[in-house]
Short mmCIF file of C-alpha atoms in Angstrom, two decimals:
data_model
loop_
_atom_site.label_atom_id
_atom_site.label_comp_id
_atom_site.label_asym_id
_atom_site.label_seq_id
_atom_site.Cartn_x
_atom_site.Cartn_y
_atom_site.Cartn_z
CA UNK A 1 -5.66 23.78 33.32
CA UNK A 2 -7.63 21.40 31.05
CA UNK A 3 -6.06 20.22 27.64
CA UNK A 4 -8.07 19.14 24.89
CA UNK A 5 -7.08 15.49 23.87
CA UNK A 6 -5.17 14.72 20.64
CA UNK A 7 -3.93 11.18 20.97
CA UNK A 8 -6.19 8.65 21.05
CA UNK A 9 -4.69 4.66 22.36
CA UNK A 10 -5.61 1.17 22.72
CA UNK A 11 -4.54 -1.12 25.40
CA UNK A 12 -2.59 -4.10 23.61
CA UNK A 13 -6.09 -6.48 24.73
CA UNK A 14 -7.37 -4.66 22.25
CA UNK A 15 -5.56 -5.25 19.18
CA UNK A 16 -7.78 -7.12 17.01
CA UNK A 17 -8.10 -10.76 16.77
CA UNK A 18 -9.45 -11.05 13.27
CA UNK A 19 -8.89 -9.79 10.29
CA UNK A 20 -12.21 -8.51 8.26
CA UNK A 21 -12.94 -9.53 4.80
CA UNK A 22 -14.66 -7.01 3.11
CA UNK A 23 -16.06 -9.29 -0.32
CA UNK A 24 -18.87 -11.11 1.29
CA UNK A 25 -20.60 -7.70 1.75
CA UNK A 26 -20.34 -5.97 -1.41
CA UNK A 27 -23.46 -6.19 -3.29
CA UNK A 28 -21.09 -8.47 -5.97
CA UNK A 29 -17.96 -10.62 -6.05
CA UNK A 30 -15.36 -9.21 -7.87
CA UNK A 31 -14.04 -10.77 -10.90
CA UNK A 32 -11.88 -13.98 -10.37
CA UNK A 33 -8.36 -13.78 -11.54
CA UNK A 34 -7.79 -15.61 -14.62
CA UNK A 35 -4.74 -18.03 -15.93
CA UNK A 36 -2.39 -16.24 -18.41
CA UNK A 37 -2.33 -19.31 -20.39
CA UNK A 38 -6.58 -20.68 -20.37
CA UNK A 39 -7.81 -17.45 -19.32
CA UNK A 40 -9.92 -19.47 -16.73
CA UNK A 41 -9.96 -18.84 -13.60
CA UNK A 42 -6.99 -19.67 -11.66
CA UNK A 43 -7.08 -22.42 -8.69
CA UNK A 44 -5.69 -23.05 -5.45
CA UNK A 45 -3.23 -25.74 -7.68
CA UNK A 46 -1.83 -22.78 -10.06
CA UNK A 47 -1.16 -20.30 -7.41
CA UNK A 48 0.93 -23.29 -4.66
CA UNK A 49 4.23 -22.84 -6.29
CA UNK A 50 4.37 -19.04 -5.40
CA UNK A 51 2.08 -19.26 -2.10
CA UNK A 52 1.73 -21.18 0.59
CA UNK A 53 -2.01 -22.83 1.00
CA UNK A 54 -2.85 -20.82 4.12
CA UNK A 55 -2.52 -17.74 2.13
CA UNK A 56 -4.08 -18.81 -0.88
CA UNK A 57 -7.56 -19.98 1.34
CA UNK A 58 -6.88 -16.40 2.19
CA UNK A 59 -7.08 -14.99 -0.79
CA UNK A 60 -10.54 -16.50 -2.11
CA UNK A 61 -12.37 -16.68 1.48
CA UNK A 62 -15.86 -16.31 1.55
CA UNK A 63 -15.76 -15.78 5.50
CA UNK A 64 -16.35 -12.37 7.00
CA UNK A 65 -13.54 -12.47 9.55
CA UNK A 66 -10.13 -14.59 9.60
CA UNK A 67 -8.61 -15.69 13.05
CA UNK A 68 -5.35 -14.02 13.29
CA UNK A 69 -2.86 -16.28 14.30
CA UNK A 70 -1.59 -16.03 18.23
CA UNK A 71 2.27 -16.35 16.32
CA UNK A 72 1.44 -13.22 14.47
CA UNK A 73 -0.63 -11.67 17.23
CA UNK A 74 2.72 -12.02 19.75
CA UNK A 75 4.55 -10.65 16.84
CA UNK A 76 2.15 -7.20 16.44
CA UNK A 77 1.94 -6.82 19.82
CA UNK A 78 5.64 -5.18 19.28
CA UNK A 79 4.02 -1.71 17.76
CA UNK A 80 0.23 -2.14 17.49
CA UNK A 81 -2.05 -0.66 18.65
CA UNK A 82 -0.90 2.41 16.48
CA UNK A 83 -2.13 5.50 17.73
CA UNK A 84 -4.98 7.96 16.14
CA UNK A 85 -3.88 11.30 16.44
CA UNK A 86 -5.92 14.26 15.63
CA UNK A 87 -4.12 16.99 13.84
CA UNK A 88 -4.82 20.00 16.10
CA UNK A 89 -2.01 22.05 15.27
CA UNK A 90 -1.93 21.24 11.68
CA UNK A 91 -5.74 22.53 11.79
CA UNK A 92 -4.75 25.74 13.50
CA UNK A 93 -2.15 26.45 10.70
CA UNK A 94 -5.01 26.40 7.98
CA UNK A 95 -7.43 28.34 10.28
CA UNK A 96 -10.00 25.26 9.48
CA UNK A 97 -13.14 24.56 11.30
CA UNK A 98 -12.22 20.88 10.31
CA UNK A 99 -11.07 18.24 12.43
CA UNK A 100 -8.01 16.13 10.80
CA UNK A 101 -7.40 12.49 12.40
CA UNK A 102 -4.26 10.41 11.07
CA UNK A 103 -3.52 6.97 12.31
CA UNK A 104 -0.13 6.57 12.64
CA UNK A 105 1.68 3.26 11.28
CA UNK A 106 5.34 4.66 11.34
CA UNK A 107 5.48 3.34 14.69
CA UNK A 108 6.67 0.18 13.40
CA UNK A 109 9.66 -1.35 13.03
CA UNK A 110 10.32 -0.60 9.39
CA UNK A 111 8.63 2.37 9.64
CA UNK A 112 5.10 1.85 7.58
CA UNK A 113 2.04 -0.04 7.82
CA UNK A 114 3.73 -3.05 5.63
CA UNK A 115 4.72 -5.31 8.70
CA UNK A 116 1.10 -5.66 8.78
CA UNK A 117 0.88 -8.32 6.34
CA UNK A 118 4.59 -8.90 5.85
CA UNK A 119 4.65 -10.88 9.86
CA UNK A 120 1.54 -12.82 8.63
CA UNK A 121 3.07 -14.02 5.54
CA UNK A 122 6.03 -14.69 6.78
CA UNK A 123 4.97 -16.84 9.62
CA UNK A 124 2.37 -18.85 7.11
CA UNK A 125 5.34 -19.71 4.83
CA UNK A 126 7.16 -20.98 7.83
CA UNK A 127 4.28 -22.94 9.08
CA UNK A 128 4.65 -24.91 5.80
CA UNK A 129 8.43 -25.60 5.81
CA UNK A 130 9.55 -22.42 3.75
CA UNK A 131 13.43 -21.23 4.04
CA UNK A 132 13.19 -18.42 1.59
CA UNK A 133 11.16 -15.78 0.61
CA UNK A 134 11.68 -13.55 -2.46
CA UNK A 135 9.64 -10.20 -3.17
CA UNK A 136 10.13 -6.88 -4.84
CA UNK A 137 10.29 -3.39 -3.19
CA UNK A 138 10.05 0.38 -4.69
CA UNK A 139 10.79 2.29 -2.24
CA UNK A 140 12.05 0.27 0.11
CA UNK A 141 8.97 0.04 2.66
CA UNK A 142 7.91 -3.48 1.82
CA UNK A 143 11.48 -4.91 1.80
CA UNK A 144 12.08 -3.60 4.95
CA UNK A 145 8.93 -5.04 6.32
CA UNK A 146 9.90 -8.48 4.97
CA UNK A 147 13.35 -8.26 5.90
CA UNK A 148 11.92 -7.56 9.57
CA UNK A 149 9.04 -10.76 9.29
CA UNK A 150 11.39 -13.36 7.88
CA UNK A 151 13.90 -12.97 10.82
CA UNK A 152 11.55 -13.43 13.22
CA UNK A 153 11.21 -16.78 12.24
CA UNK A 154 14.92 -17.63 11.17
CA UNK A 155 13.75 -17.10 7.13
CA UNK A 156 16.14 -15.75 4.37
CA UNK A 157 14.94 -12.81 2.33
CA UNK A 158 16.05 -12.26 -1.22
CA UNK A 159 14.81 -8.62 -2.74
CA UNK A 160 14.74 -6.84 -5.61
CA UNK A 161 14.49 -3.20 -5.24
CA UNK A 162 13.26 -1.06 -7.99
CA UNK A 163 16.63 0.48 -9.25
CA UNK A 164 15.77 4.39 -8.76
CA UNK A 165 14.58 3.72 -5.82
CA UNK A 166 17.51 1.64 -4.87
CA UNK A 167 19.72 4.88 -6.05
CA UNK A 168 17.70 7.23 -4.43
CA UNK A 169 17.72 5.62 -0.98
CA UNK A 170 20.98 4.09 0.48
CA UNK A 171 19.78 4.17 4.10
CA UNK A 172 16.75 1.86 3.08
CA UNK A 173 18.89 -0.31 1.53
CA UNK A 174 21.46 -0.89 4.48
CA UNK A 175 17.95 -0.96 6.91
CA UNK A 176 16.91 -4.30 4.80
CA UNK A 177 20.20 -5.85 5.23
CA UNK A 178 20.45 -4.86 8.72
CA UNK A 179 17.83 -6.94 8.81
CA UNK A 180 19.26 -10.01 7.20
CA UNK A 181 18.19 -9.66 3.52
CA UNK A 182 19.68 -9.89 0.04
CA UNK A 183 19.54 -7.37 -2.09
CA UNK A 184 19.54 -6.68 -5.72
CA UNK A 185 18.41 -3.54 -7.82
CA UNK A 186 15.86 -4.36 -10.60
CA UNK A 187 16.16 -4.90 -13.31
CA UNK A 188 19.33 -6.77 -12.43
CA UNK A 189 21.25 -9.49 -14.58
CA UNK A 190 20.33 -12.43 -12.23
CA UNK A 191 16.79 -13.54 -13.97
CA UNK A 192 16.04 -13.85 -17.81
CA UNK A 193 13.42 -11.47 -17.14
CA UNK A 194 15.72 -8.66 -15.57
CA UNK A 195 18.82 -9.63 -18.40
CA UNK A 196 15.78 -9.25 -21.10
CA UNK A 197 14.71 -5.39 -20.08
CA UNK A 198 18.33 -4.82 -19.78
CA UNK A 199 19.08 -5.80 -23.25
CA UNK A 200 16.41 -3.22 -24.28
CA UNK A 201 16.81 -0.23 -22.01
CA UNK A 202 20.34 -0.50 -20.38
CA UNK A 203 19.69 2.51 -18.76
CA UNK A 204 16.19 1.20 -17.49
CA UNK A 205 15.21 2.79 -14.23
CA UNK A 206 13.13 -0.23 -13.42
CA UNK A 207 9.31 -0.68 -12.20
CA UNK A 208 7.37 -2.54 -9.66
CA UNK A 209 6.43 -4.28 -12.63
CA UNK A 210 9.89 -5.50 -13.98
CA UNK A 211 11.02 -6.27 -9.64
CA UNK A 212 7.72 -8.34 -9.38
CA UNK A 213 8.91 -10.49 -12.82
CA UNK A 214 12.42 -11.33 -11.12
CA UNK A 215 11.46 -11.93 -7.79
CA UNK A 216 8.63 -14.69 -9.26
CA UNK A 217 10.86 -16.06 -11.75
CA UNK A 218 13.99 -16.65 -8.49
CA UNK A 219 11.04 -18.07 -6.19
CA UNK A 220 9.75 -20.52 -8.69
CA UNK A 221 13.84 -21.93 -9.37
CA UNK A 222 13.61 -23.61 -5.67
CA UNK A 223 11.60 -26.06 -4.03
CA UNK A 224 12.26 -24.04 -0.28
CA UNK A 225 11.49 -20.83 -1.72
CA UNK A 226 7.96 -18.77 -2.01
CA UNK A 227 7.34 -15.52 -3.10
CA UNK A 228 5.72 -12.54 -0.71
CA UNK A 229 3.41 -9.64 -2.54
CA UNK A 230 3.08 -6.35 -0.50
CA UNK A 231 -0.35 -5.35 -1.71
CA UNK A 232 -2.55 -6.13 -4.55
CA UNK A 233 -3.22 -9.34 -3.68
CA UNK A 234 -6.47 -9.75 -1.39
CA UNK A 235 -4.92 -11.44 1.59
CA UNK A 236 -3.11 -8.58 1.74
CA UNK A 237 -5.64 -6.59 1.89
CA UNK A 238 -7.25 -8.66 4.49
CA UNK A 239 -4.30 -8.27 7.07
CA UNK A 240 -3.87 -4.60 6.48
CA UNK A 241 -7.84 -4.32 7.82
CA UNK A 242 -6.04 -4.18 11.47
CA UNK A 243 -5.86 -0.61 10.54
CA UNK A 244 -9.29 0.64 10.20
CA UNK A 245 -10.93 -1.62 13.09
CA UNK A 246 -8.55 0.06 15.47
CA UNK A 247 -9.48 3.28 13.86
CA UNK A 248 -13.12 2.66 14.36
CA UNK A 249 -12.38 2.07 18.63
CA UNK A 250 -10.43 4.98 18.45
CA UNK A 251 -12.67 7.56 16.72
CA UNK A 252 -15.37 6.28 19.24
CA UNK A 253 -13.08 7.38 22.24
CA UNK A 254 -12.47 11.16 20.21
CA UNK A 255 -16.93 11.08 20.02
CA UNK A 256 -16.34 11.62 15.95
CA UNK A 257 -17.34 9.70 12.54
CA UNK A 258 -15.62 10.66 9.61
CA UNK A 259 -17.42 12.51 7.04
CA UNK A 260 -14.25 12.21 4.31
CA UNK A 261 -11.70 8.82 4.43
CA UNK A 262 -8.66 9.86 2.16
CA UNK A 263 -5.57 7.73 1.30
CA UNK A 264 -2.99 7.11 -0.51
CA UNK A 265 -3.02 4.30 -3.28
CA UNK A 266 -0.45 2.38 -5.14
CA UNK A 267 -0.97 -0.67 -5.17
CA UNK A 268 -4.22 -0.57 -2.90
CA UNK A 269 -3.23 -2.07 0.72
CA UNK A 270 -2.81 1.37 3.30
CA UNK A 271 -6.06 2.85 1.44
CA UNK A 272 -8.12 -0.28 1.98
CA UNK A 273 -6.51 -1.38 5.16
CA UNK A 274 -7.78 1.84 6.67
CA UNK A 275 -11.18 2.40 4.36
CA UNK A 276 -12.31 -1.06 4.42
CA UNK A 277 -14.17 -2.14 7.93
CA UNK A 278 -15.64 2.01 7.30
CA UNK A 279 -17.15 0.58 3.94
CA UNK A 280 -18.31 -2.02 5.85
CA UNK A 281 -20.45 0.53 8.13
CA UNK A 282 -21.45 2.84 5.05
CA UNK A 283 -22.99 -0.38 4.22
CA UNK A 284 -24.56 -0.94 6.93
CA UNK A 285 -25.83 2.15 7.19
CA UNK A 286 -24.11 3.41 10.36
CA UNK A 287 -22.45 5.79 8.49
CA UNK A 288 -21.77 7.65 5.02
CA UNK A 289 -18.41 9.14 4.60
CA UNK A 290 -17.04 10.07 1.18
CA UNK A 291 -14.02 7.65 0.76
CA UNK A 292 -11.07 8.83 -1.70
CA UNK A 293 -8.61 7.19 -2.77
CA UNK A 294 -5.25 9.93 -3.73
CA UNK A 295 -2.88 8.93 -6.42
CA UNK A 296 0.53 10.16 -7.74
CA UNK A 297 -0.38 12.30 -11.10
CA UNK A 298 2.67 11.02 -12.48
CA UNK A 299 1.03 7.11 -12.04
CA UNK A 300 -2.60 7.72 -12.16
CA UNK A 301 -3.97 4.00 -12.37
CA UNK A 302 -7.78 5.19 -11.26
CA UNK A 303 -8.12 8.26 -12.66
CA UNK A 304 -6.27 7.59 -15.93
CA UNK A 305 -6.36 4.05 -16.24
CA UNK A 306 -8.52 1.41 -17.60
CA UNK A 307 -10.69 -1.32 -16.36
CA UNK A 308 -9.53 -3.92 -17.45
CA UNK A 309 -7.47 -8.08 -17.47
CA UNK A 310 -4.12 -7.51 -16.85
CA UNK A 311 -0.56 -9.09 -15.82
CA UNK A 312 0.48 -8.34 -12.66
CA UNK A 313 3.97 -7.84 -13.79
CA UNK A 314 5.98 -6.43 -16.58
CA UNK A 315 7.03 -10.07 -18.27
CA UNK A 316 3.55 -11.68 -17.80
CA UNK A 317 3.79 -14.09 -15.44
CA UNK A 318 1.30 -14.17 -13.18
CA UNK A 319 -1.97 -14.19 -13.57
CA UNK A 320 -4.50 -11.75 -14.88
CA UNK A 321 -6.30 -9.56 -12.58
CA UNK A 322 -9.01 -7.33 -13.45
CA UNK A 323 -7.98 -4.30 -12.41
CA UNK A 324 -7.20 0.22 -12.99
CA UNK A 325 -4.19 -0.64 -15.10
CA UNK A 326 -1.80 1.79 -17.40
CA UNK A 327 -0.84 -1.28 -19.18
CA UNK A 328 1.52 -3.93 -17.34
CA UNK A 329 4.62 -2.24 -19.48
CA UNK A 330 4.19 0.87 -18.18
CA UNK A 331 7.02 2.16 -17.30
CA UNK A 332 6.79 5.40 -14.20
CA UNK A 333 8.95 8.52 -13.76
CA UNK A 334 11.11 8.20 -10.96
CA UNK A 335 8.96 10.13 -8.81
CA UNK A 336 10.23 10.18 -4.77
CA UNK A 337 6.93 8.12 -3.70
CA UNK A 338 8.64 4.80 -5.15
CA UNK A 339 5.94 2.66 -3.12
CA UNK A 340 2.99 3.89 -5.76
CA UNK A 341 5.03 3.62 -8.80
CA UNK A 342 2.89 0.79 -9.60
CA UNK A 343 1.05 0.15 -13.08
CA UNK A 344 -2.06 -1.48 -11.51
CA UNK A 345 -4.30 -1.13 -8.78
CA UNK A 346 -5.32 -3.82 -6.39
CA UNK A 347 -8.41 -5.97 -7.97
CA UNK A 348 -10.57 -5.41 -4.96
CA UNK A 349 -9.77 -1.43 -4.91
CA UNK A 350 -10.89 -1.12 -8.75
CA UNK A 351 -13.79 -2.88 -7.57
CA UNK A 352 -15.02 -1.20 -5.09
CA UNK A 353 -14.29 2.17 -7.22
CA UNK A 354 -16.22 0.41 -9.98
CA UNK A 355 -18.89 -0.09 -7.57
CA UNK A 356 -19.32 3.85 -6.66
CA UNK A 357 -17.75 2.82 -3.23
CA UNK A 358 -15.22 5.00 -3.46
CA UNK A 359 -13.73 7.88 -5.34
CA UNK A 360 -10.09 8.84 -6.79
CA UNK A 361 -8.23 12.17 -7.70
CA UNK A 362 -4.55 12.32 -8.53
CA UNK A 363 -2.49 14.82 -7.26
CA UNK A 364 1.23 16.04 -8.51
CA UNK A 365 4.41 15.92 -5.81
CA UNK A 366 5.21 19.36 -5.58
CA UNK A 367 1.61 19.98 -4.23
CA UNK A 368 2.56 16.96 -1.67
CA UNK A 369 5.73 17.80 -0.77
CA UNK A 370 4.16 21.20 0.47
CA UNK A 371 1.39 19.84 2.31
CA UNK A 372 4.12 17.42 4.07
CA UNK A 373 6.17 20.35 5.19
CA UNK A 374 3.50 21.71 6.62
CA UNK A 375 2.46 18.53 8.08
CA UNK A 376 6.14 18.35 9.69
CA UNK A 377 6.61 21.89 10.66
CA UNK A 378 3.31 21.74 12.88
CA UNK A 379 2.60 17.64 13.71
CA UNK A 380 6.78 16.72 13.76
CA UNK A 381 6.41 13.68 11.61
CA UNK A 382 8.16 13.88 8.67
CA UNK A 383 6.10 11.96 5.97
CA UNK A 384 7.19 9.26 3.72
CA UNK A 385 6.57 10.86 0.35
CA UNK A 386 3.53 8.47 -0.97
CA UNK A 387 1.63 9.55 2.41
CA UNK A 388 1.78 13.02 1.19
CA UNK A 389 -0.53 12.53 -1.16
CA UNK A 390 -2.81 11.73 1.53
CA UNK A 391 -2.24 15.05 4.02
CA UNK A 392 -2.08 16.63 0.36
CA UNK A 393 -5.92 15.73 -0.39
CA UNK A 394 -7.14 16.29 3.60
CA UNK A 395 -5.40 19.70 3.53
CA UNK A 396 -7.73 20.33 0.01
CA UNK A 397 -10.40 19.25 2.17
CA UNK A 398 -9.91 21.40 5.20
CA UNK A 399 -9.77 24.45 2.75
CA UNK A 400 -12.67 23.85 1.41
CA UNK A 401 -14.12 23.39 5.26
CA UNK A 402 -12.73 26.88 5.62
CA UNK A 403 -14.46 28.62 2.43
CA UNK A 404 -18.16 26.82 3.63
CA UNK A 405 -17.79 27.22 6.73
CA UNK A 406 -18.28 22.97 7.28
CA UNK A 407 -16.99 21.54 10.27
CA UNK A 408 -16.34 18.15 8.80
CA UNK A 409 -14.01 15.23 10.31
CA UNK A 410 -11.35 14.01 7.99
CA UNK A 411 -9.21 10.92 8.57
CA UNK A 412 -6.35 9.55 6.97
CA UNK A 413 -3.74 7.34 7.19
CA UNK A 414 0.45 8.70 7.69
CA UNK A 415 1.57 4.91 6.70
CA UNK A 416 4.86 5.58 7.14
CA UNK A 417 7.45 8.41 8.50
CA UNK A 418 9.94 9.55 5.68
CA UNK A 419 13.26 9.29 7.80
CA UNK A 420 14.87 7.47 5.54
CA UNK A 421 13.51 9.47 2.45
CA UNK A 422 15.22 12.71 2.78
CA UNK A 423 16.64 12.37 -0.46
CA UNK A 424 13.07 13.27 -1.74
CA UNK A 425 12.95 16.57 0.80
CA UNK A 426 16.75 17.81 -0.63
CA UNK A 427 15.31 17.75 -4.04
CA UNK A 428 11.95 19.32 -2.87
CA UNK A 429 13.97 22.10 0.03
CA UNK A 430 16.31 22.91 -2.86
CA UNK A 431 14.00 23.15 -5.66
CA UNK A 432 15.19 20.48 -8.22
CA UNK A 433 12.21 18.52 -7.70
CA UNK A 434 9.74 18.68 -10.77
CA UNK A 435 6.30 17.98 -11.42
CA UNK A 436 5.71 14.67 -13.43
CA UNK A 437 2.88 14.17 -15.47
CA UNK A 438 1.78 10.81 -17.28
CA UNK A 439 1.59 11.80 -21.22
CA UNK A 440 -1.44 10.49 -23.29
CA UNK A 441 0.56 8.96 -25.80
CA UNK A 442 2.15 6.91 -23.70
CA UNK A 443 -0.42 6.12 -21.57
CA UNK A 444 -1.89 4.45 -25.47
CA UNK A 445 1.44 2.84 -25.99
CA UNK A 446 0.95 1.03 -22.99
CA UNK A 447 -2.20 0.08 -23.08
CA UNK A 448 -1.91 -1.29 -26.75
CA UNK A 449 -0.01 -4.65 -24.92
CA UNK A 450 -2.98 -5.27 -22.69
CA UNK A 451 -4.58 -8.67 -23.40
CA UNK A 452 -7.51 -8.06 -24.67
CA UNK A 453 -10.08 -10.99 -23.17
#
């Protein structure tokens, strides 16, 4: 009896070999990052005690494509190619004459899409005589990753996790150490920056923000030591673009083109990973999907945010970006998607939205946490909560398929499973979880510490 197809696989030849940098075909460069001290724009000199050089040619490249590494290639070749999976049963359920793709990065070893530039930075920092790498985690997806990359290459690991995030989720924090990490929940009294939020707000449930401040301030106290960012930043970007080329293959083998890209956004990497080389055909002209990027209403950077020079972290200091920002003191609810509780969005993101590129909505948790039961009770993935977001907005999108009659493709990307997040589906299965919203007032508070330049 034949079977209609739902997984769709690369052979491990085809796993890519370059990375694709999407600035040299924009119609114009993004904004430079600027010193916090000149306000000029920062070079290769300011950013070498935090990076290693490799990453920092990385980061301002004007090349199209970047050689991937064969030590980081042998190191993918552990879980990539991911699969694309179309969601056939998860259409059925909403009686949809859409077609729903995912590509799947919880195949990894921690579980998400983060490994993806965690093994490349990792293996740069060694190439340049790093021992140490420090970095910051919410909910525990990026520290994992990091944990994983720096033992590959016999590195040590020092993180500091978010601390409701590092309440909320023992399992992740015993998965990092299995992995041969340090850890410390932010803010903690180990850096002047953590010891100064703690002397304001003992009770401080922490930020991205406030974790980013410590782990810079530890990384800059020791000559063997660098610090690791886990998006934002545009080499990360550029290694998470492994993601959408293998997409693009795989869509080819299902005979589809997407007509809507949706995905989650924190700090920007899984949404452009997977949207990025399919901007680069929209530009082109090969094709001309709608490409949305789905935010936490509780952190709404894109949709609430402004456009604007900010710090990176809470303290201020690293650079300014130009970025979606809710003002770098900002600090979120502790909603269960701890990986988007993040004050900013990635430069080149707010960019490209700038550009009409892309668009944003923001959607609240109990609406996710929904659409991932469903996801789970059909696909039998359980979600990590920020992907919800994501299967929240394609499910939006396959109901409105259903009212018009439109038999649209959607794709998205599940970055990670939520095995170790079923904290988040108690509160959700036994109705304690709430609906958090962002209030205006605060939103002005914040903003009124934003430099203005």
């Amino acid at each position: 009896m034949a079977t209609e197809r739902s997984t769709f696989l690369l052979d491990e030849t085809q796993i890519p070999t370059q990375w694709y940098n999407l600035v040299p075909d924009l119609p114009a460069p993004p904004p430079p990052p600027l010193h916090p001290g000149t306000r000029e724009p920062v070079g290769p000199d300011d950013l070498a005690p935090l990076f290693p050089m490799a990453l920092i040619g990385q980061e301002v490249t004007g090349d199209q494509y970047v050689d991937i590494p064969g030590g980081v290639l042998d190191v993918y070749r552990i879980w990539r190619p991911s699969p694309l999976v179309r969601a056939r049963r998860l259409e059925k359920l909403l009686d949809t004459p859409a077609k729903i793709f995912f590509k799947y990065e919880g195949v990894s070893p921690a579980g998400s899409h983060k490994p993806n530039t965690a093994v490349p930075q990792a293996f740069y920092n060694h190439e340049e005589g790093v021992r140490r790498l420090t970095t910051e985690t919410g909910a525990g997806q990026w520290g994992t990753a990091l944990a994983f990359a720096t033992a590959q290459y016999g590195m040590e690991c020092e993180v500091w996790q978010v601390r409701s995030s590092y309440d909320q989720k023992p399992a992740r924090r015993t998965m990092m150490e299995v992995y041969g990490a340090t850890l410390h929940p932010s803010p903690s009294d180990l850096t002047e920056a953590g010891r100064s939020v703690l002397a304001e707000h003992p009770d401080s449930t922490g930020s991205l923000g406030i974790a980013i401040s410590e782990a810079v301030e530890a990384a800059l106290q020791r000559e063997d030591t660098r610090y690791a960012l886990g998006s934002v930043l545009n080499h990360v970007l550029l290694h998470q673009t492994v993601i959408g080329q293998e997409a693009l293959l795989q869509l080819e083998q299902a005979e589809a083109v997407p007509d809507v890209i949706v995905g989650c956004t924190g700090g920007g990497s899984n949404f452009a990973g997977l949207s990025f080389p399919f901007i680069r055909e929209k530009l082109a002209g090969r094709m001309d999907p709608v490409i949305r990027c789905v935010e936490p209403a509780a952190c709404p950077s894109l949709t609430r945010g402004e456009y604007r020079y900010d710090f990176g972290d809470t303290i201020g200091m690293t650079p300014l970006l130009k970025m979606h920002t809710l003002g770098h003191g900002f600090i979120p609810d502790s909603i269960h998607a701890g990986g988007l509780r993040y004050h900013g969005m990635a430069p080149l993101v707010s960019h490209v939205y700038e550009l009409g590129l892309a668009e944003a909505e923001a959607i609240p948790q109990l609406e996710c946490f929904q659409a991932a039961l469903m996801f789970a009770r059909t696909q039998g993935i359980v979600p990590a909560p920020e992907p919800t977001h994501a299967i929240a907005a394609a499910i939006r999108e396959a109901n409105r398929c259903k009212e018009s009659g439109e038999e649209k493709t959607i794709l998205t990307a599940l970055c990670g499973h939520g095995h170790l997040d079923m904290s988040a589906y108690e509160s959700y299965l036994h109705g304690s979880m709430q609906d958090l919203d962002f209030p205006e007032e605060e939103l002005r508070a914040a903003m009124e510490a934003v430099p203005v330049v």
